[in-house]
Amino acid sequence: MKLHKQNEIRSQENLKEMRKVLFAGIALFVFYSGLRFIETTFFSGNQIIGYGALGGGATLSLIFLIVYFAYPHPTFFPLFMGSMAMVSFIALSIYMKAIDFHYFVMLLVVSLLSSLKNFRLLAIYVAINVSTSIFMFIFITPRLEWLDSYRFFIQFMLFLYGSFFILIQTRKVADKENRAEQALLSFSSLLQSTPNYVLVTDSSNRVRYISEPMLKLAHFVRREFAVGQPLIDLFHEKTLKIMFADILNRDSLFESLIKINVDGEERYFKVISDKLTGTDGGKFIDITDITPLVESRKAAEEANAAKSKFLATMSHEIRTPLNAILGISEIKLERKNITSEIKDSFQKIRNSGYTLLGIINDILDLSKIGTGKFEIIPIQYDPASLINDTVQLNIMRIGGRPIDFVLKVSENLPSALLGDELRIKQVLNNLLSNAIKYTDKGKVTLEANSQIENDEVRLIFTVRDTGQGMAQEQVAKLFDDYSQFNKEANRTKEGTGLGMSIVKNLVELMNGKITVESELGVGTTAIVELMQEGLGADALGKMDKIELVRDYMPFGKVLIVDDLEANIFVARGLLQFYGLKIEIANSGFEALDKIKGNEYDIVFMDHMMPEMDGVETVKRIRELDEHKNLPIVALTANAVSGTKEMFFANGFNDFLSKPIDVLKLDAILKKWIPQDKKIPEIEGINVRDSFATTGGTMEKYLKMLAISHKDGLQKIEEMKVALENNNYPLYATYVHALKSMFANIGVNKLSKTATLLEAAAKQKDSAFISAQNDIFLADLQRLLSSINKVLENNLQHNTDFESLKSELLKLKEALDIFDIAAINEIANNLQRWVHSAEVGASVEGILRHVLLGEYEEAKVKIYHLSNKKSPINLCSMPLMFSLKKESIETTNLG
Amino acid sequence: MKHFFVINPHSFAVPGSIEKVLAEIENCFSPGSESYKTYVSCYPRDAIAAVHHHIQSISPDETVRVYAVGGDGILFDCLNGMVDFPNAELTNVPYGKANDFVRAFGENARQEFLCIDKLINAPSRLIDIISCGSNYTINQVGVGLEGETTINAAPFFRRSRSKFIKPFVGKIYTLYAMRSLLNKEVMNQEYQILMDGEDLSGRYFNIKVANGACGGGDMVINPYSKPNDGLLEVVFGKSDKLLKVLKSIGDFTSGHFEKHSIYSQRTFRKMEIKSNVPIRVQLDGEAFYTDEFKFEVVPQSVRFFAPAGLDFADYSYRAYKGGKK
């Protein structure tokens, strides 16, 4: 509707314009005709008028020419063109010796119309003249003499040419001028409306265009006062003059922030300046008031500074009393003459103090990161030492929980790198402490790898645990400040929830990245990648293994000798996981009494005890012949230099300082507890659970392993055959059997896989079975190999056939007199021995007869075997059932 | 001592003349000397920053001589660039159209100043300068008609730098002055003036403040002014009928303003001028617009060096001695 109305208005305007032009055209025609009439009637042949007109025309032309050169303004251009045309016409007229006055006028009119830019009127005027001339040419010139006709023709052509030339050239210039005017109008309106301070200068850096705000800033009330002024004169302060002079002196794009005092108020501006392209040259300057931005930033900086100052003050205020608390606690704890209750209290105070210190440090770190005051300070460090320190610190946190810790360090890790060791430790500490904190049982693994990328080394740490795990939505929020999950379940677990936020910030500050994957109920894996500057150092090589994989030692027996219940409590707590039988003696005298009447695998002896100290006690123990070689480990808080040597010199076998390092304790136990007192670890088997399942006896445990081994091998073959025949039901049966076996010996992972395979077999899901069966069988094979190794290690190696014969003869004697106890004992011994396949089969046959009460048949076989002379080759054999039930006392320290 | 030559190229209309000056400068120093530097001005007021930066780069214990090579305009720029530095000295090598301040040393002093070698080791003396708002000027300030004339004439002189124009500079200014006379706003402008505590508000067509006696190229407008007397002279031209003013212009420009009652002369140290209409001002030929102005003499504040043997001329003989019209 609006467009239609606009078109209507435009049409009406055009109509008005056409009417004007037509009227003007007619008026011109009349004027021209009148002029011609006057000329022919009154002035024809009059030379004075003619020459006068010639002179006048020439003068006018000259004036126009001078004016145009003096003021080459587009307005004068048509007059200039007209003058040139007139001069040409004058020259021709002189040559032709004939003056036609009216042509001057005609060209003058053309010029004037051109300068007025009324091209429509001009076009009509020219058209009328042309039409008239053509009319005359056709109808009148034939009546004229040849020369007159020729002259007329030339004049007419000249007029025609002159007019069109003027018209076209002037039109071009006018169009250009129009466009320039339009552009200028647009730019002027932009300058009026823009809120920015805009300046455009000419090549002399005088103001050409200036926006309204800039005008006001320079205290000009009228634009015309500013235009033409040197730009520098717009500014009153000398510093600003110099500043803008420096800006104007630049040839390329310039950007800067400046401060200007505006009406007594300090304001900040962003100045952008650039050279203008084009022939005119000059500069474009845009000044934007960014005072609000600067003020907000200042306010933020002030707030940050205040915050930092507050935190620094608070840090000092909090740390000072905390230091007193921790210090006094440590001092008190060093004392011997305090009751256990007081000691316990101070320990709790100390622990709480350290926890509080950790929280304060976390908060301060996060604050520093937030205010950008956290610096990464690269120094040369030893990655091995870093890893070791971190592990040592965190392994203590495991305490008595059934958590295995495994460290895997790549041999290619450089031995020296450049980075912020302190912050890397902080990251690892956080990750490890979280892994240990949220894992109740299972395994925590730390892997350290590296990749060399030009001059840098990508350090990759992977912390893996079998803890609680997290749901995906929890992982997404993991790095949020104060994020803690399962608060109810983890209410006993300390922490502010800042750790992972700090870790992420630290990693990012070190230009690294961290990724976390987790599965609820399964565990979490955190991978940290950090780019460190390589120093061309050699590779680390094999790092000492740090592993805390506790062997289960249910048959071991230890004695802890200490007069302080707290120490006993701690030691017992650390030893309980090993399944050891633990006895306590509160003094040297008590220890002597117990040792005389019992057999211990290790004695942990405190040094400082009243009445008889540890050294004296050991001296007396060594006086007992049967206990000359009893392993005695000094357990002492006295860790000064030379103490260790003193203990060794006084009969101790080993040394363990307090607080007890669990790794060292583990090493001591592994060293001194006999192998046969341990239940060896088997990869893939939960030894503790399976041992408990089989009745908690070594005998039964090993028997179960042997049966499982035999059954496992058999089932592998049977399953292969079933699959070849596509007998899925049979396959399912075999897998089901394996599933039960796995459950018995505590093989959880394979048990789960077996369940899935059983279900798939029942569904005849060949695709699933094809994908999983080979992997399952390979895992099973590996498990059976591990079991086999254990079985080999726990069988009594006996390569002496004569000893076997001797044992067989003893069995025969026992069978003869029906000595059941002796028969059982000898049969059990024979089960542990390793025999060749042939001998093993014979022994097996003998024992089977013994089991079935077929004593005569057994004696026959004993006779035959005893008379054999062939050598014995060692091999493994499955164990038979135990004929005697054993029980082992374990102390449940829960 | 260091020497810094600031050259206005627009003062040298004849091709090759600037090279001659540069060669003359070079001849004043030993080959390869680092004690001098030249700077050719590229646009108005760039010399302010150039002089400032140059002096700033030199130890404050060393004297820096600034040579404004050109007219009053480049002298104005150099003065504003060096004014904050106590170790700086100023002079003018008069290649400009008027160079009115040099005439303060006498009508024939111009030739002496053109000899650069006479300026290198010339003695210096302390002179007064005029502080006007945020600028400083050395010779004269014209408010009102003079300002308007300068503003109107400036575009013509920027376009026409032909050497042939030089002899007609004064006449051309007069033509523009005639045109400016027709500006009623300027001719009847109301000013609020506070001069050394005295209120002299009123309508004035022209206010001339002078430190030196000469102006306008060949005129002596304030014959009593001396650039080192610690005072400024002001001539107020009261608004009146156009014809009356027109008749008085000639006497005014020749220093005989006292002939006419529309003029009054005072001596002062500090003056504040305000107006509701933009004030047109010229500071030694440089045009400005403002709505308020503060003039103040800054006595003995700049060291100006001139060829040996020259001193400030006494133009009081040019003053009118007769009665008023």
CSV table of C-alpha atoms in Angstrom, one decimal, chain B residues 28-278:
chain,number,residue,atom,x,y,z
B,28,CYS,CA,77.2,25.8,9.1
B,29,PHE,CA,78.4,22.5,10.6
B,30,SER,CA,81.3,20.2,10.0
B,31,PRO,CA,80.7,17.2,7.8
B,32,GLY,CA,79.0,14.4,9.5
B,33,SER,CA,78.2,16.5,12.6
B,34,GLU,CA,75.5,15.1,14.8
B,35,SER,CA,74.9,18.3,16.6
B,36,TYR,CA,72.1,19.4,14.2
B,37,LYS,CA,69.0,17.9,12.8
B,38,THR,CA,66.5,19.1,10.3
B,39,TYR,CA,62.8,18.4,10.2
B,40,VAL,CA,60.5,19.4,7.3
B,41,SER,CA,57.0,20.0,8.5
B,42,CYS,CA,54.3,18.0,6.7
B,43,TYR,CA,51.2,19.5,8.0
B,44,PRO,CA,50.1,22.3,10.3
B,45,ARG,CA,51.1,21.8,14.0
B,46,ASP,CA,53.2,18.7,13.4
B,47,ALA,CA,56.2,20.7,14.4
B,48,ILE,CA,54.8,20.9,17.9
B,49,ALA,CA,55.2,17.2,18.4
B,50,ALA,CA,58.5,17.1,16.4
B,51,VAL,CA,60.1,19.8,18.5
B,52,HIS,CA,58.8,18.3,21.8
B,53,HIS,CA,60.1,14.8,21.0
B,54,HIS,CA,63.4,16.0,19.8
B,55,ILE,CA,64.1,18.1,22.9
B,56,GLN,CA,62.9,15.3,25.1
B,57,SER,CA,65.4,13.0,23.6
B,58,ILE,CA,68.3,15.3,24.6
B,59,SER,CA,69.7,15.6,28.0
B,60,PRO,CA,68.2,18.4,30.0
B,61,ASP,CA,71.7,19.7,30.7
B,62,GLU,CA,72.3,20.4,27.0
B,63,THR,CA,71.0,23.5,25.3
B,64,VAL,CA,68.8,22.9,22.2
B,65,ARG,CA,68.4,25.6,19.7
B,66,VAL,CA,65.2,25.5,17.6
B,67,TYR,CA,65.3,27.3,14.3
B,68,ALA,CA,61.8,28.0,12.9
B,69,VAL,CA,62.6,28.3,9.2
B,70,GLY,CA,59.6,29.8,7.5
B,71,GLY,CA,57.0,32.3,8.5
B,72,ASP,CA,55.1,33.1,11.7
B,73,GLY,CA,53.1,29.9,11.5
B,74,ILE,CA,56.1,27.6,11.9
B,75,LEU,CA,57.4,29.9,14.6
B,76,PHE,CA,54.1,29.5,16.4
B,77,ASP,CA,54.4,25.7,16.2
B,78,CYS,CA,58.0,25.6,17.3
B,79,LEU,CA,57.2,27.9,20.2
B,80,ASN,CA,54.4,25.6,21.4
B,81,GLY,CA,56.7,22.6,21.1
B,82,MET,CA,59.7,24.0,23.0
B,83,VAL,CA,57.9,26.1,25.6
B,84,ASP,CA,58.0,23.5,28.4
B,85,PHE,CA,61.8,22.9,28.2
B,86,PRO,CA,64.1,25.3,30.1
B,87,ASN,CA,67.1,24.1,28.0
B,88,ALA,CA,65.5,25.1,24.7
B,89,GLU,CA,66.0,28.3,22.8
B,90,LEU,CA,64.1,29.7,19.8
B,91,THR,CA,64.7,31.8,16.7
B,92,ASN,CA,63.1,32.5,13.4
B,93,VAL,CA,64.8,32.2,10.0
B,94,PRO,CA,62.3,34.5,8.2
B,95,TYR,CA,61.3,32.9,4.9
B,96,GLY,CA,57.7,33.5,5.4
B,97,LYS,CA,55.2,36.1,4.1
B,98,ALA,CA,55.4,38.4,7.1
B,99,ASN,CA,57.7,37.3,9.9
B,100,ASP,CA,56.5,40.1,12.1
B,101,PHE,CA,58.4,39.1,15.3
B,102,VAL,CA,61.7,39.4,13.6
B,103,ARG,CA,60.8,42.9,12.8
B,104,ALA,CA,60.8,43.6,16.5
B,105,PHE,CA,64.5,43.8,16.1
B,106,GLY,CA,64.2,46.5,13.5
B,107,GLU,CA,62.9,46.8,10.0
B,108,ASN,CA,66.2,45.7,8.6
B,109,ALA,CA,66.7,42.8,10.9
B,110,ARG,CA,65.2,40.3,8.5
B,111,GLN,CA,68.3,40.1,6.4
B,112,GLU,CA,70.4,39.4,9.5
B,113,PHE,CA,68.1,36.6,10.6
B,114,LEU,CA,68.3,35.0,7.1
B,115,CYS,CA,72.0,34.3,7.7
B,116,ILE,CA,71.9,31.0,9.5
B,117,ASP,CA,75.6,31.0,10.3
B,118,LYS,CA,75.0,34.2,12.3
B,119,LEU,CA,72.4,32.4,14.4
B,120,ILE,CA,74.4,29.3,15.3
B,121,ASN,CA,76.3,31.0,18.1
B,122,ALA,CA,74.1,34.0,18.5
B,123,PRO,CA,73.4,35.4,21.9
B,124,SER,CA,70.0,34.7,23.4
B,125,ARG,CA,67.8,36.7,25.6
B,126,LEU,CA,64.7,36.1,27.6
B,127,ILE,CA,61.5,37.3,26.1
B,128,ASP,CA,57.9,37.4,27.2
B,129,ILE,CA,55.3,35.2,25.4
B,130,ILE,CA,51.6,35.3,25.5
B,131,SER,CA,49.7,32.4,27.0
B,132,CYS,CA,46.3,32.1,25.2
B,133,GLY,CA,44.2,29.3,26.4
B,134,SER,CA,46.1,26.1,25.6
B,135,ASN,CA,48.5,27.8,23.2
B,136,TYR,CA,51.4,30.2,23.4
B,137,THR,CA,52.1,32.9,20.9
B,138,ILE,CA,55.1,35.1,20.6
B,139,ASN,CA,54.0,38.3,18.9
B,140,GLN,CA,50.4,39.3,18.5
B,141,VAL,CA,46.8,38.2,19.0
B,142,GLY,CA,43.8,39.6,17.1
B,143,VAL,CA,40.3,39.0,18.3
B,144,GLY,CA,37.2,39.8,16.2
B,145,LEU,CA,37.8,41.4,12.8
B,146,GLU,CA,41.4,40.3,12.6
B,147,GLY,CA,40.4,36.8,13.5
B,148,GLU,CA,37.7,36.7,10.9
B,149,THR,CA,39.9,38.1,8.3
B,150,THR,CA,42.6,35.5,8.9
B,151,ILE,CA,40.0,32.7,8.8
B,152,ASN,CA,38.6,34.0,5.5
B,153,ALA,CA,41.9,34.5,3.9
B,154,ALA,CA,43.5,31.3,5.0
B,155,PRO,CA,42.0,29.1,2.3
B,156,PHE,CA,43.2,31.5,-0.4
B,157,PHE,CA,46.7,31.5,0.8
B,158,ARG,CA,46.7,27.8,1.2
B,159,ARG,CA,45.8,27.4,-2.4
B,160,SER,CA,47.9,30.2,-3.7
B,161,ARG,CA,51.5,29.6,-2.8
B,162,SER,CA,53.0,31.3,-5.9
B,163,LYS,CA,55.9,33.6,-5.3
B,164,PHE,CA,53.9,36.2,-7.3
B,165,ILE,CA,51.4,36.4,-4.5
B,166,LYS,CA,54.0,37.6,-2.0
B,167,PRO,CA,54.0,41.3,-3.0
B,168,PHE,CA,50.3,41.4,-2.8
B,169,VAL,CA,49.8,39.7,0.6
B,170,GLY,CA,49.0,42.8,2.4
B,171,LYS,CA,46.5,44.0,-0.3
B,172,ILE,CA,44.9,40.6,-0.3
B,173,TYR,CA,44.4,40.7,3.4
B,174,THR,CA,42.9,44.1,3.1
B,175,LEU,CA,40.4,42.7,0.6
B,176,TYR,CA,39.5,40.0,3.0
B,177,ALA,CA,39.3,42.5,5.8
B,178,MET,CA,36.8,44.4,3.7
B,179,ARG,CA,34.7,41.3,3.3
B,180,SER,CA,35.0,40.6,7.0
B,181,LEU,CA,33.7,44.1,7.8
B,182,LEU,CA,30.4,42.9,6.3
B,183,ASN,CA,30.0,40.3,9.0
B,184,LYS,CA,27.6,41.9,11.4
B,185,GLU,CA,28.1,39.1,14.0
B,186,VAL,CA,31.8,39.9,14.2
B,187,MET,CA,31.5,43.7,14.0
B,188,ASN,CA,29.0,43.9,16.8
B,189,GLN,CA,30.1,41.1,19.0
B,190,GLU,CA,29.5,41.4,22.7
B,191,TYR,CA,32.4,40.3,24.9
B,192,GLN,CA,32.6,39.8,28.6
B,193,ILE,CA,36.1,41.0,29.5
B,194,LEU,CA,37.9,40.9,32.8
B,195,MET,CA,41.4,42.5,32.6
B,196,ASP,CA,43.6,42.4,35.6
B,197,GLY,CA,40.4,42.4,37.7
B,198,GLU,CA,38.8,45.2,35.8
B,199,ASP,CA,35.6,44.6,33.9
B,200,LEU,CA,35.8,46.0,30.4
B,201,SER,CA,32.9,44.1,28.9
B,202,GLY,CA,31.3,45.6,25.8
B,203,ARG,CA,30.8,45.3,22.1
B,204,TYR,CA,34.0,45.4,20.1
B,205,PHE,CA,34.8,44.7,16.5
B,206,ASN,CA,38.5,44.1,17.2
B,207,ILE,CA,40.7,43.5,20.2
B,208,LYS,CA,44.4,43.5,19.5
B,209,VAL,CA,46.9,42.1,22.0
B,210,ALA,CA,50.5,42.6,21.4
B,211,ASN,CA,53.8,41.5,22.7
B,212,GLY,CA,55.8,42.9,19.8
B,213,ALA,CA,55.2,46.1,18.0
B,214,CYS,CA,54.9,44.8,14.4
B,215,GLY,CA,52.2,42.9,12.6
B,216,GLY,CA,50.5,42.5,9.3
B,217,GLY,CA,53.6,42.1,7.3
B,218,ASP,CA,54.5,45.7,7.1
B,219,MET,CA,52.5,47.4,9.9
B,220,VAL,CA,53.4,48.7,13.3
B,221,ILE,CA,50.2,48.3,15.2
B,222,ASN,CA,51.3,48.6,18.8
B,223,PRO,CA,54.3,51.0,18.7
B,224,TYR,CA,54.8,50.8,22.5
B,225,SER,CA,55.0,47.1,22.7
B,226,LYS,CA,58.2,45.4,23.7
B,227,PRO,CA,58.7,41.7,23.9
B,228,ASN,CA,60.7,41.8,27.1
B,229,ASP,CA,58.9,44.3,29.3
B,230,GLY,CA,56.8,41.8,31.1
B,231,LEU,CA,53.6,43.4,29.9
B,232,LEU,CA,51.1,43.1,27.1
B,233,GLU,CA,49.5,45.9,25.2
B,234,VAL,CA,45.9,45.8,24.1
B,235,VAL,CA,44.0,48.0,21.7
B,236,PHE,CA,40.2,47.7,21.9
B,237,GLY,CA,38.3,48.6,18.8
B,238,LYS,CA,34.8,49.5,19.9
B,239,SER,CA,31.9,48.5,17.7
B,240,ASP,CA,30.5,51.5,15.8
B,241,LYS,CA,29.2,52.4,12.4
B,242,LEU,CA,30.7,50.6,9.6
B,243,LEU,CA,31.9,53.7,7.8
B,244,LYS,CA,33.6,55.0,10.9
B,245,VAL,CA,35.4,51.8,11.4
B,246,LEU,CA,36.3,51.7,7.7
B,247,LYS,CA,37.8,55.1,8.0
B,248,SER,CA,39.9,54.1,11.0
B,249,ILE,CA,41.4,51.0,9.6
B,250,GLY,CA,44.3,52.7,7.8
B,251,ASP,CA,45.3,54.5,11.0
B,252,PHE,CA,45.0,51.5,13.0
B,253,THR,CA,47.2,49.4,10.9
B,254,SER,CA,49.9,52.1,10.9
B,255,GLY,CA,49.9,52.5,14.6
B,256,HIS,CA,47.9,55.7,14.7
B,257,PHE,CA,44.8,54.2,16.3
B,258,GLU,CA,44.9,56.9,18.9
B,259,LYS,CA,43.6,59.3,16.3
B,260,HIS,CA,40.2,57.6,16.7
B,261,SER,CA,38.0,57.6,19.7
B,262,ILE,CA,36.7,54.1,18.9
B,263,TYR,CA,40.1,52.7,19.9
B,264,SER,CA,41.5,52.6,23.4
B,265,GLN,CA,44.8,51.2,24.5
B,266,ARG,CA,45.7,49.5,27.8
B,267,THR,CA,48.6,47.6,29.3
B,268,PHE,CA,47.9,44.4,31.2
B,269,ARG,CA,49.1,41.1,32.4
B,270,LYS,CA,46.0,39.0,32.4
B,271,MET,CA,42.8,39.1,30.6
B,272,GLU,CA,39.7,36.8,30.3
B,273,ILE,CA,37.4,37.2,27.3
B,274,LYS,CA,34.1,35.4,26.9
B,275,SER,CA,31.3,35.7,24.4
B,276,ASN,CA,28.0,34.1,23.6
B,277,VAL,CA,29.0,34.0,20.0
B,278,PRO,CA,32.1,32.1,18.9
